Amino acid sequence: MAAVHLLLGSNKGNRESFILNAVDKISQLSGYSYKLSSLYKSEPWGFNSNTWFYNMAMLAHFTLPPL
């Protein structure tokens, strides 16, 4: 079983909903347990933006081997 660490983020639209939908889809693909970090808001850097990012880390386990 392969452990996969994913970093999810959004700064457009309904940011929290987009991230939670991604978590749902990824968890359906993995079919196994997963762990989530808290949801964080972070200021963009390196470019100008009116909205902050929502970020979350996810650890999922997959039976498929990495390519």
Rosetta silent file (secondary structure, phi, psi, omega in degrees, C-alpha in Angstrom):
SEQUENCE: MAAVHLLLGSNKGNRESFILNAVDKISQLSGYSYKLSSLYKSEPWGFNSNTWFYNMAMLAHFTLPPL
SCORE:     score description
SCORE:     0.000 S_00000001
   1 L     0.000  134.917 -178.207    0.000    0.000    0.000 S_00000001
   2 E  -100.574  130.128  173.858    1.367    3.416   -0.960 S_00000001
   3 E   -89.816  130.913 -177.843    1.033    6.429    1.347 S_00000001
   4 E  -122.875  126.208  175.940    0.443    9.645   -0.584 S_00000001
   5 E   -99.269  124.770 -179.654    0.810   13.135    0.887 S_00000001
   6 E  -121.440  141.786  173.973   -1.264   15.767   -0.899 S_00000001
   7 E  -112.766  118.826 -176.455   -1.370   19.522   -0.414 S_00000001
   8 E  -108.647  142.639  179.298   -4.709   21.028   -1.408 S_00000001
   9 E  -158.982  154.857  177.844   -5.411   24.711   -1.885 S_00000001
  10 E  -153.512  143.669  172.818   -7.802   27.193   -3.457 S_00000001
  11 L  -131.723   17.034 -178.610   -8.094   30.956   -3.748 S_00000001
  12 L  -127.429  146.041  173.318  -11.091   31.154   -6.129 S_00000001
  13 L    62.305 -144.217  179.261  -14.838   30.758   -5.638 S_00000001
  14 L   -83.213   82.849 -169.968  -16.115   28.755   -2.677 S_00000001
  15 H   -56.013  -47.617 -177.915  -12.636   27.809   -1.485 S_00000001
  16 H   -64.053  -42.846 -179.936  -13.622   25.606    1.453 S_00000001
  17 H   -63.302  -41.595  178.917  -16.203   23.694   -0.596 S_00000001
  18 H   -59.986  -44.879 -178.815  -13.715   23.043   -3.411 S_00000001
  19 H   -66.692  -44.278 -179.682  -11.170   21.584   -0.990 S_00000001
  20 H   -66.440  -34.644  174.761  -13.732   19.431    0.843 S_00000001
  21 H   -65.746  -39.107  177.193  -15.079   18.125   -2.491 S_00000001
  22 H   -63.247  -42.902  177.618  -11.519   17.217   -3.517 S_00000001
  23 H   -59.001  -44.024 -179.951  -11.049   15.350   -0.222 S_00000001
  24 H   -61.407  -47.342 -179.131  -14.275   13.440   -0.860 S_00000001
  25 H   -64.452  -43.191 -179.517  -13.264   12.430   -4.403 S_00000001
  26 H   -65.700  -41.036  179.974   -9.738   11.420   -3.378 S_00000001
  27 H   -65.027  -32.231  175.757  -11.028    9.366   -0.437 S_00000001
  28 H   -67.029  -36.015  178.680  -13.361    7.508   -2.836 S_00000001
  29 H   -71.336  -38.963 -175.351  -10.380    6.650   -5.045 S_00000001
  30 H   -73.730  -40.026 -179.865   -8.181    5.483   -2.197 S_00000001
  31 L    70.620    3.293 -179.150  -10.812    3.307   -0.538 S_00000001
  32 L  -127.241 -178.361 -177.991   -8.740    3.279    2.641 S_00000001
  33 L   -64.549  156.018  176.258   -8.231    5.451    5.653 S_00000001
  34 E  -147.674  161.639  177.923   -6.954    8.962    5.346 S_00000001
  35 E  -127.265  146.503 -179.723   -5.938   11.803    7.641 S_00000001
  36 E  -124.795  146.327  169.977   -6.517   15.523    7.222 S_00000001
  37 L   -80.743  178.034  169.707   -4.859   18.592    8.646 S_00000001
  38 L   -69.019  164.877  175.345   -6.869   21.553    9.798 S_00000001
  39 L   -90.342  125.785 -176.403   -8.064   23.997    7.170 S_00000001
  40 E  -115.776  148.549  170.548   -5.779   27.052    7.060 S_00000001
  41 E  -104.767  132.748  179.679   -6.085   30.509    5.533 S_00000001
  42 E  -137.435  144.163  179.994   -2.866   31.942    4.144 S_00000001
  43 L   -73.435  136.500  176.988   -1.958   35.200    2.480 S_00000001
  44 L   -67.125  148.207  175.310   -0.800   34.902   -1.139 S_00000001
  45 L  -137.586  148.809 -178.702    2.826   35.751   -1.799 S_00000001
  46 L    92.060   -9.824  177.020    4.693   36.321   -5.034 S_00000001
  47 L  -160.209  162.917  179.743    1.662   37.884   -6.747 S_00000001
  48 L   -90.445  135.219  177.974   -1.235   40.214   -5.978 S_00000001
  49 L  -151.918  143.404  178.155   -4.615   38.722   -5.115 S_00000001
  50 L   -81.403  -16.677 -178.662   -7.707   40.032   -3.341 S_00000001
  51 L  -116.478  145.915  176.102   -8.465   36.665   -1.749 S_00000001
  52 L   -83.485  161.609  177.064   -6.425   34.545    0.609 S_00000001
  53 E   -84.026  148.111  164.227   -5.802   30.841    0.041 S_00000001
  54 E  -104.658  133.242 -176.172   -7.492   28.025    1.934 S_00000001
  55 E  -133.519  150.216  177.439   -5.038   25.144    2.399 S_00000001
  56 E  -154.872  145.821  173.460   -5.158   21.613    3.769 S_00000001
  57 E  -104.810  147.917 -179.165   -2.831   18.608    3.819 S_00000001
  58 E  -136.904  135.607  172.737   -4.098   15.077    3.234 S_00000001
  59 E  -113.843  117.403 -179.972   -2.495   11.690    3.805 S_00000001
  60 E  -124.197  154.019  178.233   -4.221    8.911    1.834 S_00000001
  61 E  -114.723  131.416 -178.021   -3.366    5.249    1.321 S_00000001
  62 E  -124.202  146.122  174.980   -3.711    3.605   -2.097 S_00000001
  63 L   -82.834  -21.281  178.295   -3.336   -0.002   -3.192 S_00000001
  64 L   -73.372  137.545  178.112   -2.138    1.142   -6.615 S_00000001
  65 L   -75.487  153.422  175.685    1.651    1.523   -6.846 S_00000001
  66 L   -63.128  148.743  178.371    3.106    4.916   -7.817 S_00000001
  67 L   -73.330    0.000    0.000    3.921    5.240  -11.524 S_00000001
